[in-house]
CSV table of C-alpha atoms in Angstrom, one decimal:
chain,number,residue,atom,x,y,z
A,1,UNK,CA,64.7,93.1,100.3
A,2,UNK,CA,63.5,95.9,102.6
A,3,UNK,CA,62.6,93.9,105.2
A,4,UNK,CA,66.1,92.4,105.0
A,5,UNK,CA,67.7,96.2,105.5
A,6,UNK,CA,65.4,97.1,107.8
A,7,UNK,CA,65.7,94.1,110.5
A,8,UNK,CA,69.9,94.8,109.2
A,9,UNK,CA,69.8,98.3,110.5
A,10,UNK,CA,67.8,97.2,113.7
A,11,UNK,CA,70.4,95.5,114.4
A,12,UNK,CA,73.4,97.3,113.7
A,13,UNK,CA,71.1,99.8,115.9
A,14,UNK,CA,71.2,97.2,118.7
A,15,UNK,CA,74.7,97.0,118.3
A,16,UNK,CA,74.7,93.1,118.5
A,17,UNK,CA,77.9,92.2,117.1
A,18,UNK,CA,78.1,88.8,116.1
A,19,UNK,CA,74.1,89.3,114.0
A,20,UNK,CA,75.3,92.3,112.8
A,21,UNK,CA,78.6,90.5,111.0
A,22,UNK,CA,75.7,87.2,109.7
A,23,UNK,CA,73.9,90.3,107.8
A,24,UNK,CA,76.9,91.9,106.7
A,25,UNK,CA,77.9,88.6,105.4
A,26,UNK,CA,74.6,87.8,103.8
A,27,UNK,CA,73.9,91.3,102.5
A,28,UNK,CA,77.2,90.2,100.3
A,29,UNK,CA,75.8,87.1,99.0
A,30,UNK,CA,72.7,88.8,98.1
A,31,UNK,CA,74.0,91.7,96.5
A,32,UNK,CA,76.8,89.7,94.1
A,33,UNK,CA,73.1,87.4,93.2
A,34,UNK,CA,71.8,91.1,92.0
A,35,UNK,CA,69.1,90.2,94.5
A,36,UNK,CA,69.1,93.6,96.1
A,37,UNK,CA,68.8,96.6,93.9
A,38,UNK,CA,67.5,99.5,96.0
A,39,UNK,CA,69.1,102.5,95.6
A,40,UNK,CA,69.8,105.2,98.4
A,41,UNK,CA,66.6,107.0,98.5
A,42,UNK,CA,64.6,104.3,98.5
A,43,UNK,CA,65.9,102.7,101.5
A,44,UNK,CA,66.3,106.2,103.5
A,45,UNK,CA,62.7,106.5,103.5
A,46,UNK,CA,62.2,103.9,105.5
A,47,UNK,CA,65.4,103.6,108.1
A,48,UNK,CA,66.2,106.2,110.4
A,49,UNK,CA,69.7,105.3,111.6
A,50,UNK,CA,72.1,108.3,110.2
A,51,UNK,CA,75.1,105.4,111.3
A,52,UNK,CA,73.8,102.6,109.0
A,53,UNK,CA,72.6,104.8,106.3
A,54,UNK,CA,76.0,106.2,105.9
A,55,UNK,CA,77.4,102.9,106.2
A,56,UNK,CA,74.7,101.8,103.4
A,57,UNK,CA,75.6,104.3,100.9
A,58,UNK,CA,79.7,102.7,101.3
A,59,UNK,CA,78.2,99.3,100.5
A,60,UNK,CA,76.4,100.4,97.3
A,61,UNK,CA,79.2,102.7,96.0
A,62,UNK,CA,81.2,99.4,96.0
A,63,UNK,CA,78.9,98.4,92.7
A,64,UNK,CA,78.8,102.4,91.1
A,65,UNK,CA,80.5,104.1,88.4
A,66,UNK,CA,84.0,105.3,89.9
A,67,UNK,CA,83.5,109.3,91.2
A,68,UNK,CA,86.3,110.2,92.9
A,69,UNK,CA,84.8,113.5,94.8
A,70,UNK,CA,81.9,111.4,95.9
A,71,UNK,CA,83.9,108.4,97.1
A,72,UNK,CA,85.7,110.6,99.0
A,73,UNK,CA,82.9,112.1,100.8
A,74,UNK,CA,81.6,108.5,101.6
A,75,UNK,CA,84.7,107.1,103.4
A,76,UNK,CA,85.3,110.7,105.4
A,77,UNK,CA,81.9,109.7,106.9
A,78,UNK,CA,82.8,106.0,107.1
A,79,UNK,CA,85.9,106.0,108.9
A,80,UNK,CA,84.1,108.1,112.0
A,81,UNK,CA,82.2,105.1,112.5
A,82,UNK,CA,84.6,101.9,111.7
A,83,UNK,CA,84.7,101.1,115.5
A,84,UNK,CA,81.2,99.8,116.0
A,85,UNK,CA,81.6,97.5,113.1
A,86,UNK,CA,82.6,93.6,112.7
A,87,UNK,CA,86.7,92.8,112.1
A,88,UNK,CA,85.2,91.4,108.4
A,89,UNK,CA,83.5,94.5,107.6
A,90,UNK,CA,86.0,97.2,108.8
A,91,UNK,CA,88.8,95.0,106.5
A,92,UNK,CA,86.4,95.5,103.6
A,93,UNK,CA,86.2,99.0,103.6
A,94,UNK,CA,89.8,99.4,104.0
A,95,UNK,CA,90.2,96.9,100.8
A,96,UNK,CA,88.2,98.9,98.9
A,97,UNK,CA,89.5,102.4,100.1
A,98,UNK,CA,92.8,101.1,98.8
A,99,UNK,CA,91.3,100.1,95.6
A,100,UNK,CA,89.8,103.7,95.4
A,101,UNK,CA,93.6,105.3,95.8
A,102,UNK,CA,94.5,102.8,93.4
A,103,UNK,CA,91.9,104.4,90.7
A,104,UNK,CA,91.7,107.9,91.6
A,105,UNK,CA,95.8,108.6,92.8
A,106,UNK,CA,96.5,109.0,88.8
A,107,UNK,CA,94.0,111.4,88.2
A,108,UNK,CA,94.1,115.7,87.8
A,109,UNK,CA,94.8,117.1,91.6
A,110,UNK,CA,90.8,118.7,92.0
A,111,UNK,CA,90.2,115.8,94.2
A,112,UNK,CA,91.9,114.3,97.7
A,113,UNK,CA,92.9,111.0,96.9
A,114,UNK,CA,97.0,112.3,97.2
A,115,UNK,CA,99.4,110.2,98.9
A,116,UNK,CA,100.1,112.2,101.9
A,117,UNK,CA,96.2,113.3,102.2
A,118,UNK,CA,95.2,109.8,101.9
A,119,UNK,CA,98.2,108.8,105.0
A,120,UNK,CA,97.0,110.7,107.2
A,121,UNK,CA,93.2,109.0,107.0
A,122,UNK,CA,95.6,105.9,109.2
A,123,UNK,CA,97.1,108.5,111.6
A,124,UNK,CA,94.1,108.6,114.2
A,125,UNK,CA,93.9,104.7,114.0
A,126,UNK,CA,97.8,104.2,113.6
A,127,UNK,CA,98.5,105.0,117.0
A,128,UNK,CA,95.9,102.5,118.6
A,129,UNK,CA,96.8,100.2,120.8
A,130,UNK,CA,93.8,98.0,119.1
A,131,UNK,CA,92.8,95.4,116.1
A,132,UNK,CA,92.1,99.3,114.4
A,133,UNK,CA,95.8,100.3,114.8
A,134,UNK,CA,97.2,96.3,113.4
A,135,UNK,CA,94.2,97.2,110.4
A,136,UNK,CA,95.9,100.9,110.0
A,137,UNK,CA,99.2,98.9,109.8
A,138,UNK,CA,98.6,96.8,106.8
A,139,UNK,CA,97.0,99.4,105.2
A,140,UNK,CA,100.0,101.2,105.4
A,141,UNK,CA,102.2,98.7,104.5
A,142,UNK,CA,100.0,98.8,101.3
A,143,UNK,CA,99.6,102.3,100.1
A,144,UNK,CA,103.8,102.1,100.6
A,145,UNK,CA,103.7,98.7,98.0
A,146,UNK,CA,101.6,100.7,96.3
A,147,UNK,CA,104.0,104.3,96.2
A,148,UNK,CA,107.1,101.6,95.6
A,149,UNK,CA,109.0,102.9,98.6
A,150,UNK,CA,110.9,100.3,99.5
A,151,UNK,CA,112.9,102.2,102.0
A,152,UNK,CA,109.7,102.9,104.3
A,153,UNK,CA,108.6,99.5,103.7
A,154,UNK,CA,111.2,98.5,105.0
A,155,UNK,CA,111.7,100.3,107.9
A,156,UNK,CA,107.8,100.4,109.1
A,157,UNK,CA,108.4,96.3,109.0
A,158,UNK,CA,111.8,96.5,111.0
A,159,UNK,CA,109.4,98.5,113.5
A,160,UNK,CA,106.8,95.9,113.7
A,161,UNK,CA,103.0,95.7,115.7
A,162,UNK,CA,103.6,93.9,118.5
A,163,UNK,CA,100.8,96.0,120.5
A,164,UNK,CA,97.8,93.5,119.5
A,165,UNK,CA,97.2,90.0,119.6
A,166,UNK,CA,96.4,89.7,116.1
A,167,UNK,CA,95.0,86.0,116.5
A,168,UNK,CA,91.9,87.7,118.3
A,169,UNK,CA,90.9,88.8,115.0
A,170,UNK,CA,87.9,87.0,113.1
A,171,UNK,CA,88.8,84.0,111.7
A,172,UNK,CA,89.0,85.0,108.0
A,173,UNK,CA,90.2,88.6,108.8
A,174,UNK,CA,93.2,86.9,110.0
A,175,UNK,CA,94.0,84.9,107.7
A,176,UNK,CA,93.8,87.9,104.7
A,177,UNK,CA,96.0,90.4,107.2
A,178,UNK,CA,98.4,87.8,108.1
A,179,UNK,CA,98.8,87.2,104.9
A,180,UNK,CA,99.0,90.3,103.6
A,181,UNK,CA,101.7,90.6,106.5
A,182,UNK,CA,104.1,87.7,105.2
A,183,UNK,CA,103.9,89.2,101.8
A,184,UNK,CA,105.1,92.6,102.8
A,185,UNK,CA,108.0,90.4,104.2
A,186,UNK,CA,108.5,88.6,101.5
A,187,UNK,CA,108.8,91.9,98.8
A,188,UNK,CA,110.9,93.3,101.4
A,189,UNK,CA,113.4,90.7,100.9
A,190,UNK,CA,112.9,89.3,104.9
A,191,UNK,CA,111.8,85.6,104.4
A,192,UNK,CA,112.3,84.5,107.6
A,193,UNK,CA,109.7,86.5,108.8
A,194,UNK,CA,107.8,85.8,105.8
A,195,UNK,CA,107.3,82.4,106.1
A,196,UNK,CA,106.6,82.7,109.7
A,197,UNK,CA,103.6,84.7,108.7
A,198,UNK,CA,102.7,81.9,106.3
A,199,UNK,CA,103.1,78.9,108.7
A,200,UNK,CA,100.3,81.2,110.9
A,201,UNK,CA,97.9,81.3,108.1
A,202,UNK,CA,98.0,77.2,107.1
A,203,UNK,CA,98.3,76.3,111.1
A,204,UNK,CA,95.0,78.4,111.8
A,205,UNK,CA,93.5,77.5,108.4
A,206,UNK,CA,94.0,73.3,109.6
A,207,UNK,CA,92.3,74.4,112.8
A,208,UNK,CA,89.4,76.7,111.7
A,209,UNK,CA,86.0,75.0,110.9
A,210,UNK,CA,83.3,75.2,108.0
A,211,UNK,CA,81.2,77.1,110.5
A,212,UNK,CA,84.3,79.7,111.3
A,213,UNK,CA,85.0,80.3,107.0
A,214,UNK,CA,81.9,80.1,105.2
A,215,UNK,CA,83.4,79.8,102.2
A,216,UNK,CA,85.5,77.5,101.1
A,217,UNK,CA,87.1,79.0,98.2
A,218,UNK,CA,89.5,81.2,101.1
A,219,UNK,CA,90.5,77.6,102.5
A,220,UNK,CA,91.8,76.5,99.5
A,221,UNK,CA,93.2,79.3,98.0
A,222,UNK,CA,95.0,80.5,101.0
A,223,UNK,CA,96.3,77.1,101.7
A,224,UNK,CA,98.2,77.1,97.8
A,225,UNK,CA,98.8,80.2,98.2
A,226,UNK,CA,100.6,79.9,101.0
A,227,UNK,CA,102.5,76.9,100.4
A,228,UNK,CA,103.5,78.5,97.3
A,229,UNK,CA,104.6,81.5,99.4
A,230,UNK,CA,106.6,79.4,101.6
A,231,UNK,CA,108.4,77.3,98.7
A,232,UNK,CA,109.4,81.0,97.2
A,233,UNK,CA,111.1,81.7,100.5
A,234,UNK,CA,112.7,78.6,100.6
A,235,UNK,CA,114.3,78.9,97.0
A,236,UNK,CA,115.5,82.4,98.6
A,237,UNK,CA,117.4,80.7,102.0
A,238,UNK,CA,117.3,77.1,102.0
A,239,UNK,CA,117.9,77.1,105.8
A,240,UNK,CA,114.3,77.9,106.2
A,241,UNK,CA,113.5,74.6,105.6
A,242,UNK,CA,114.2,72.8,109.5
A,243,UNK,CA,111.7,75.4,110.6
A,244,UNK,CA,109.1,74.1,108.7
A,245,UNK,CA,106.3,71.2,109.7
A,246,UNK,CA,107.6,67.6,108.0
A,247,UNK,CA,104.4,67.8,106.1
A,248,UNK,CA,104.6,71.2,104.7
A,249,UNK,CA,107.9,70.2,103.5
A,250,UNK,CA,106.3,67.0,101.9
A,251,UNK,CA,103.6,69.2,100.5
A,252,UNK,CA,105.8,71.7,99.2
A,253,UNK,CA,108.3,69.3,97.3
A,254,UNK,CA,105.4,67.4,95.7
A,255,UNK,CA,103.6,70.4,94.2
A,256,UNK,CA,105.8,73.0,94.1
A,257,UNK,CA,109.0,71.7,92.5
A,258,UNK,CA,108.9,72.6,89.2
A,259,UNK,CA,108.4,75.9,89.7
A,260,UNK,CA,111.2,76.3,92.7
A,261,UNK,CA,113.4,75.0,89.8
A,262,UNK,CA,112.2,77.7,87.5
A,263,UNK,CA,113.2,80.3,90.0
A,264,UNK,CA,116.6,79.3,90.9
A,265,UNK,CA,117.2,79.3,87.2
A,266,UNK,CA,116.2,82.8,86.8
A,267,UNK,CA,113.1,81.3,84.5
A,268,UNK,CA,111.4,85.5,84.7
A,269,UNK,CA,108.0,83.7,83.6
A,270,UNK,CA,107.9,81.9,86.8
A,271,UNK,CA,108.3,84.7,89.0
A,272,UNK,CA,105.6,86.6,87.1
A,273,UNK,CA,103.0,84.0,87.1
A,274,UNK,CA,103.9,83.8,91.1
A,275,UNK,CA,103.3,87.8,91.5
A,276,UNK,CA,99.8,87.9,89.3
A,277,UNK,CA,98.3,84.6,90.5
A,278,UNK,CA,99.6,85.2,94.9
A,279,UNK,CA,99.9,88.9,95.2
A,280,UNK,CA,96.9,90.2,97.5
A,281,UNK,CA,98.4,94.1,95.7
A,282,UNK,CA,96.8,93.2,92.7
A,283,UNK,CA,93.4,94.5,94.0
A,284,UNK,CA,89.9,94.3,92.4
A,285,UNK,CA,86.4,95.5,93.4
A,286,UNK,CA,85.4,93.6,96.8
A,287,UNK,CA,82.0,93.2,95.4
A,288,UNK,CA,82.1,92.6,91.8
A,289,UNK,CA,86.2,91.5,90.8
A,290,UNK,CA,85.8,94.4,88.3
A,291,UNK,CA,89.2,96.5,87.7
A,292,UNK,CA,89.1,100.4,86.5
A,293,UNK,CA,92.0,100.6,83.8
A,294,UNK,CA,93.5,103.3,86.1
A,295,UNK,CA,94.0,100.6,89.0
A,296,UNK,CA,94.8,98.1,86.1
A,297,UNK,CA,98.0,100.6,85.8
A,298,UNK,CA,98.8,100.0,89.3
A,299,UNK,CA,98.4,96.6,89.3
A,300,UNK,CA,101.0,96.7,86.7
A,301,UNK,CA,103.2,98.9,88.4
A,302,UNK,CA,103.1,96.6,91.6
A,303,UNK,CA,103.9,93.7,89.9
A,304,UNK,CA,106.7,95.6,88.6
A,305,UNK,CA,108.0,96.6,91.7
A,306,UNK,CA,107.5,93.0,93.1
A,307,UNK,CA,109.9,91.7,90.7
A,308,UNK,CA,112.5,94.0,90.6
A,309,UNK,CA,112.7,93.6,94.0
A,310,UNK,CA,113.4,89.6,94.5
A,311,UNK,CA,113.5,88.0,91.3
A,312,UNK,CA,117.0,86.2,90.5
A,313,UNK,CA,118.2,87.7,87.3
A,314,UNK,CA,120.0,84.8,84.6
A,315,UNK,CA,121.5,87.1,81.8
A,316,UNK,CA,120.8,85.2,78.6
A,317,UNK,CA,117.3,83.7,79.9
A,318,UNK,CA,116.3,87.2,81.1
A,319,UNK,CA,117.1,88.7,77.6
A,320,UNK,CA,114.5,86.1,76.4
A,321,UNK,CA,112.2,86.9,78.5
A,322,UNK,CA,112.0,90.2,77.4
A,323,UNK,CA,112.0,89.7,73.8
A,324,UNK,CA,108.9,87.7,74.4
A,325,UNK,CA,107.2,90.3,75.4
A,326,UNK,CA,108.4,93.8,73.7
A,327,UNK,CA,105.2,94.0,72.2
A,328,UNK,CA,102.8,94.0,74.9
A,329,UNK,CA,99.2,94.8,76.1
A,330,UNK,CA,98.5,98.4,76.9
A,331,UNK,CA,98.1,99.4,80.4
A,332,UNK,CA,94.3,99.5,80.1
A,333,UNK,CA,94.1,95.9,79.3
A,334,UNK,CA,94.4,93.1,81.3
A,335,UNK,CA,98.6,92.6,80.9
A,336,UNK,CA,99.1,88.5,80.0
A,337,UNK,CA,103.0,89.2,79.5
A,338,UNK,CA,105.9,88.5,81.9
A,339,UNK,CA,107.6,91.9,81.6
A,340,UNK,CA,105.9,94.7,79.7
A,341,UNK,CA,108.5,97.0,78.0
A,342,UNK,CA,106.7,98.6,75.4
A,343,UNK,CA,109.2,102.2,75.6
A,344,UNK,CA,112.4,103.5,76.0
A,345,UNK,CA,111.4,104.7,79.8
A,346,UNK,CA,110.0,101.3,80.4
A,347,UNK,CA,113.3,100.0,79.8
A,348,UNK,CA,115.1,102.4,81.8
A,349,UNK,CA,112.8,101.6,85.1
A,350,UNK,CA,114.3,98.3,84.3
A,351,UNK,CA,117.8,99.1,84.3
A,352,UNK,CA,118.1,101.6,87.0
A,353,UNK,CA,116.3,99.5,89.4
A,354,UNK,CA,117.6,96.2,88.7
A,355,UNK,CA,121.3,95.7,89.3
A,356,UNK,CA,121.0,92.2,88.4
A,357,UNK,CA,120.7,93.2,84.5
A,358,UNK,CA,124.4,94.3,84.4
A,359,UNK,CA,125.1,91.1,84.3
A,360,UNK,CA,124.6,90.6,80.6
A,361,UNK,CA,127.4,93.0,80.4
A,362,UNK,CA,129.7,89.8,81.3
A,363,UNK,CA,127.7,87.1,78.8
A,364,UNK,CA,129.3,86.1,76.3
A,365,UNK,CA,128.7,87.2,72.7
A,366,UNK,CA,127.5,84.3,70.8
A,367,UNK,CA,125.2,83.4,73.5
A,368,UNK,CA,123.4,86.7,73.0
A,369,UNK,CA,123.7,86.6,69.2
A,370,UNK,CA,121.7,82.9,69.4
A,371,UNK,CA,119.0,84.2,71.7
A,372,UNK,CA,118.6,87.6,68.6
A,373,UNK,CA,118.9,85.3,66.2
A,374,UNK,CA,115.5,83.3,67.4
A,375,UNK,CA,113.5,86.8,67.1
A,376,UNK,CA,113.2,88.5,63.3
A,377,UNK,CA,111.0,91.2,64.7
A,378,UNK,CA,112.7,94.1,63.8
A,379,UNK,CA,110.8,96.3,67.0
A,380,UNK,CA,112.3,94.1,69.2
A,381,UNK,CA,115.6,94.4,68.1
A,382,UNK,CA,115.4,98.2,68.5
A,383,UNK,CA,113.8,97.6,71.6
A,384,UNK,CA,116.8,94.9,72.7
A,385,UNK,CA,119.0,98.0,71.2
A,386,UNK,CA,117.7,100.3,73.2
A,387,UNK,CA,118.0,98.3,76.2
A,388,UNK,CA,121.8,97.0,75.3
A,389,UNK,CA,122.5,100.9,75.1
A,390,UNK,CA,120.7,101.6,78.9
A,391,UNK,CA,123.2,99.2,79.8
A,392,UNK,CA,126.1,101.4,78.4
A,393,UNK,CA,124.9,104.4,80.2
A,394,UNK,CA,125.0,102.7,83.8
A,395,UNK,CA,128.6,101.8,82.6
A,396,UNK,CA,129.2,105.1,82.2
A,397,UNK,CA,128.2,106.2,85.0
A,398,UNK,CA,130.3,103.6,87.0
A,399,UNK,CA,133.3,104.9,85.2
A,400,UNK,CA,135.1,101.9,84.2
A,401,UNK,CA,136.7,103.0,81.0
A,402,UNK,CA,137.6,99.6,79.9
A,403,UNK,CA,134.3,98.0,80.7
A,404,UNK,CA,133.0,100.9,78.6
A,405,UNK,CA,135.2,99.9,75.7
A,406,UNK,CA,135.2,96.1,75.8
A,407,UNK,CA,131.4,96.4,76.2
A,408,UNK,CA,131.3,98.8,73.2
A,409,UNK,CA,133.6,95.7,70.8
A,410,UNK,CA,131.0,93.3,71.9
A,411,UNK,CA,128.0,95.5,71.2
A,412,UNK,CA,129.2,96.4,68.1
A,413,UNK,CA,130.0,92.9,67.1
A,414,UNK,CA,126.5,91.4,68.5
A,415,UNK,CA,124.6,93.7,65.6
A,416,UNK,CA,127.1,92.8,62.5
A,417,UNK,CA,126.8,89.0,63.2
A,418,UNK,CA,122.6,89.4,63.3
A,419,UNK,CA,122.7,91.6,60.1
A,420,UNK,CA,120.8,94.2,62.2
A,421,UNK,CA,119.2,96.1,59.8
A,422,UNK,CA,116.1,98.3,61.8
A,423,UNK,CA,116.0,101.8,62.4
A,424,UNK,CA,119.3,102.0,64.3
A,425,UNK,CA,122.0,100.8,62.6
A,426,UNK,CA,125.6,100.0,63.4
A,427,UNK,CA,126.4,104.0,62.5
A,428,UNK,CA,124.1,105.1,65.0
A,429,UNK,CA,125.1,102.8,67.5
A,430,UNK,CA,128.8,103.6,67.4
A,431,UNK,CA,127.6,107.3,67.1
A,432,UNK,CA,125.9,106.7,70.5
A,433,UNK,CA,128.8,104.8,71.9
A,434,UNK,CA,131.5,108.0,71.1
A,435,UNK,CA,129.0,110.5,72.3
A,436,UNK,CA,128.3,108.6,75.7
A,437,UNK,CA,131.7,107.5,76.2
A,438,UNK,CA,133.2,111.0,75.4
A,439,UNK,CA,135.9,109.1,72.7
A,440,UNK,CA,137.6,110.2,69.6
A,441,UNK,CA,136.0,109.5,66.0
A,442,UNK,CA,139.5,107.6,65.4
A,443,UNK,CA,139.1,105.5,68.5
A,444,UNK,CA,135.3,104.9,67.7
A,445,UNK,CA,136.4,103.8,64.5
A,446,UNK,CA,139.1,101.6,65.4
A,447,UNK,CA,136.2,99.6,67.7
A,448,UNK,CA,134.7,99.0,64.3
A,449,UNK,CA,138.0,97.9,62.4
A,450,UNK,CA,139.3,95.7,65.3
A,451,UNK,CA,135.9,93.5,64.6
């Protein structure tokens, strides 16, 4: 393998561009065979190049134990150097830069990877009129998913790149930023521009040959992938669907119908198998699909943010959805449930970022009493509790008295008929009611002998 890293580093030396992106590409087959296993010191006793030495030591930190001050070191001395490198290798680091903030943003602050510290790393490249600025761009646009600042996202999409020709890219570099691109759209809400992105990716994917994508999994996932995408947009503005191809339409209606169905009925499974199996924001390691549990939190935390921004909220099937899964995996693990609400805060994320949930306010009562009535756990009836009295707070604060009150009968009535009998009771629950609603004992105990 050293004579394999030493004719690499000739010619990164050499700076021959289109060998130095076949080494890149086969160093990565060798290394996920475990054929190469030299570590650092090894291989600096026998290459002299400072540039691909430093470049080296990024490649094998993609396979080490996670050290944040070290990692940090690696990429300062990285990014100095990005511009002698192939499109395909300069979008690896960034993915696994990103990855990095994922796994080190959560940790004590004696380190660098901070939000703002970490945003200015694009600044320099930002500003470029090149593929490097469009690179610095997506980035961006990811470390924002990432920070759930929807109000930047959308405005750094509103002010677009139009300063490159992004279809001089590499092959498969476009088709990952492009990508990329159209999902930003899409979590932003703007599926027009969305599925233009998406058309891009399956128009160059038809054209692109075996020898320009080596490997075929990238065809075929980005072609469902994108169809996928596309049939999500249309379910979101049907108009869409005279700017599509005839035989993306055919394609899309043939595969994809069930699930378009699913969404437009508010089915909250569908839209979370759509987020975990199409989001490129659920990162892993480039090199080894490994995930830290503090970038598994993220992941989470992105999905989360994915949903609450587009998915189409039905009351009653909602409400199922999240009995389902009150009892879920921790954060650590690898989350297999639609809607993790596991705690009170949980549930308030939920509520205050999801105006579509007040709509179970206006269901009627024996439709909620059937879907309790289909789950004996008593921890998710507290948790349903909990959630029913979030809603009563965002009444509240709305100030509509007689919502308050009507929704305070119907709550009340909702326990009595499932014999609710957990840790809070009817008592405490018209205790909460009075004390939230500022109301008399004698008007909170006429609610109770009106029922």
């Amino acid at each position: 393998m050293i004579t394999f890293l030493i004719f690499f580093s000739k010619t990164f030396t050499e700076e021959n561009a289109p060998e130095i992106r076949k080494c890149y590409k086969e160093y990565l087959k060798l290394s996920a065979s475990n054929e190469i296993s030299l570590d650092f010191e090894a291989v600096k006793e026998v290459i002299g190049s400072k540039d691909f030495l430093c470049l080296y030591k990024e490649l094998i930190n993609r396979n080490a134990p996670p050290d944040p001050v070290e990692s940090w070191k690696i990429y300062q001395e990285v990014f100095i150097r990005l511009r002698s490198l192939p499109d395909i290798w300069v979008w690896d680091i960034l993915h696994e830069f990103s990855y990095n903030y994922q796994n080190f943003s959560s940790l004590p602050a004696q380190h660098n990877w901070k939000k703002e510290t970490v945003f200015k790393i694009f600044e320099p490249f930002y500003s470029d009129l090149s593929k490097f600025g469009y690179f610095a761009y997506i980035g961006l646009l990811k470390m924002l998913i990432f920070e759930e600042d929807h109000q930047e996202i959308s405005r750094v999409l509103t002010e677009g790149f139009q300063r490159f020709q992004i279809k001089e890219l590499d092959p498969e570099v476009f088709i990952k930023s492009t990508y990329e691109l159209g999902f930003a759209y899409l979590v932003a809400g703007k599926c027009t521009e969305a599925s233009n992105c998406f058309l891009d990716v399956l128009s160059c994917l038809k054209q692109f040959s075996k020898e320009d994508i080596e490997d075929e999994k990238i065809l075929a996932t980005y072609t469902q992938h994108c169809q996928k995408c596309l049939s999500f947009c249309l379910v979101n503005n049907s108009k869409l669907k005279k700017t599509f191809p005839k035989t993306t339409v055919s394609s899309i209606e043939s595969d994809h119908l069930t699930v378009m169905d699913e969404w437009k009925d508010g089915k909250i499974e569908a839209f979370w198998s759509f987020f975990s199996e199409c989001s490129p924001y659920s990162t892993t390691r480039s090199s080894t699909n490994l995930i830290e549990p503090n970038c598994k939190a993220h992941n989470l935390k992105c999905v989360k943010f994915c949903l609450q921004r587009v998915t189409i909220w039905k009351p009653l099937r909602n409400l199922k959805g999240l009995l389902k899964v009150c009892e879920v995996l921790e954060l650590g693990e690898v989350p297999k449930s639609i809607l993790p609400v596991p705690t009170e805060s949980d549930i308030k994320f939920f509520c205050d970022n999801n105006n579509g949930l007040l709509r179970l306010v206006n269901s009627k009562s024996s439709g909620i009493e059937k879907v309790l009535q289909e789950f004996k756990n008593i921890h998710q009836k507290e948790t349903l509790t909990l959630l029913i009295m979030q809603y009563h707070k965002i009444l509240r604060k709305q100030r509509h008295e007689e919502r308050i009150l009507a929704f305070g009968r119907k709550f009340v009535n909702v326990l009595k008929v499932i014999g609710y009998s957990g840790r809070i009771n009817v008592e405490d629950a018209m205790s909460y009611i009075r004390e939230v609603s500022k109301i008399s004992m004698e008007a909170a105990n006429k609610l109770v002998e009106d029922q």
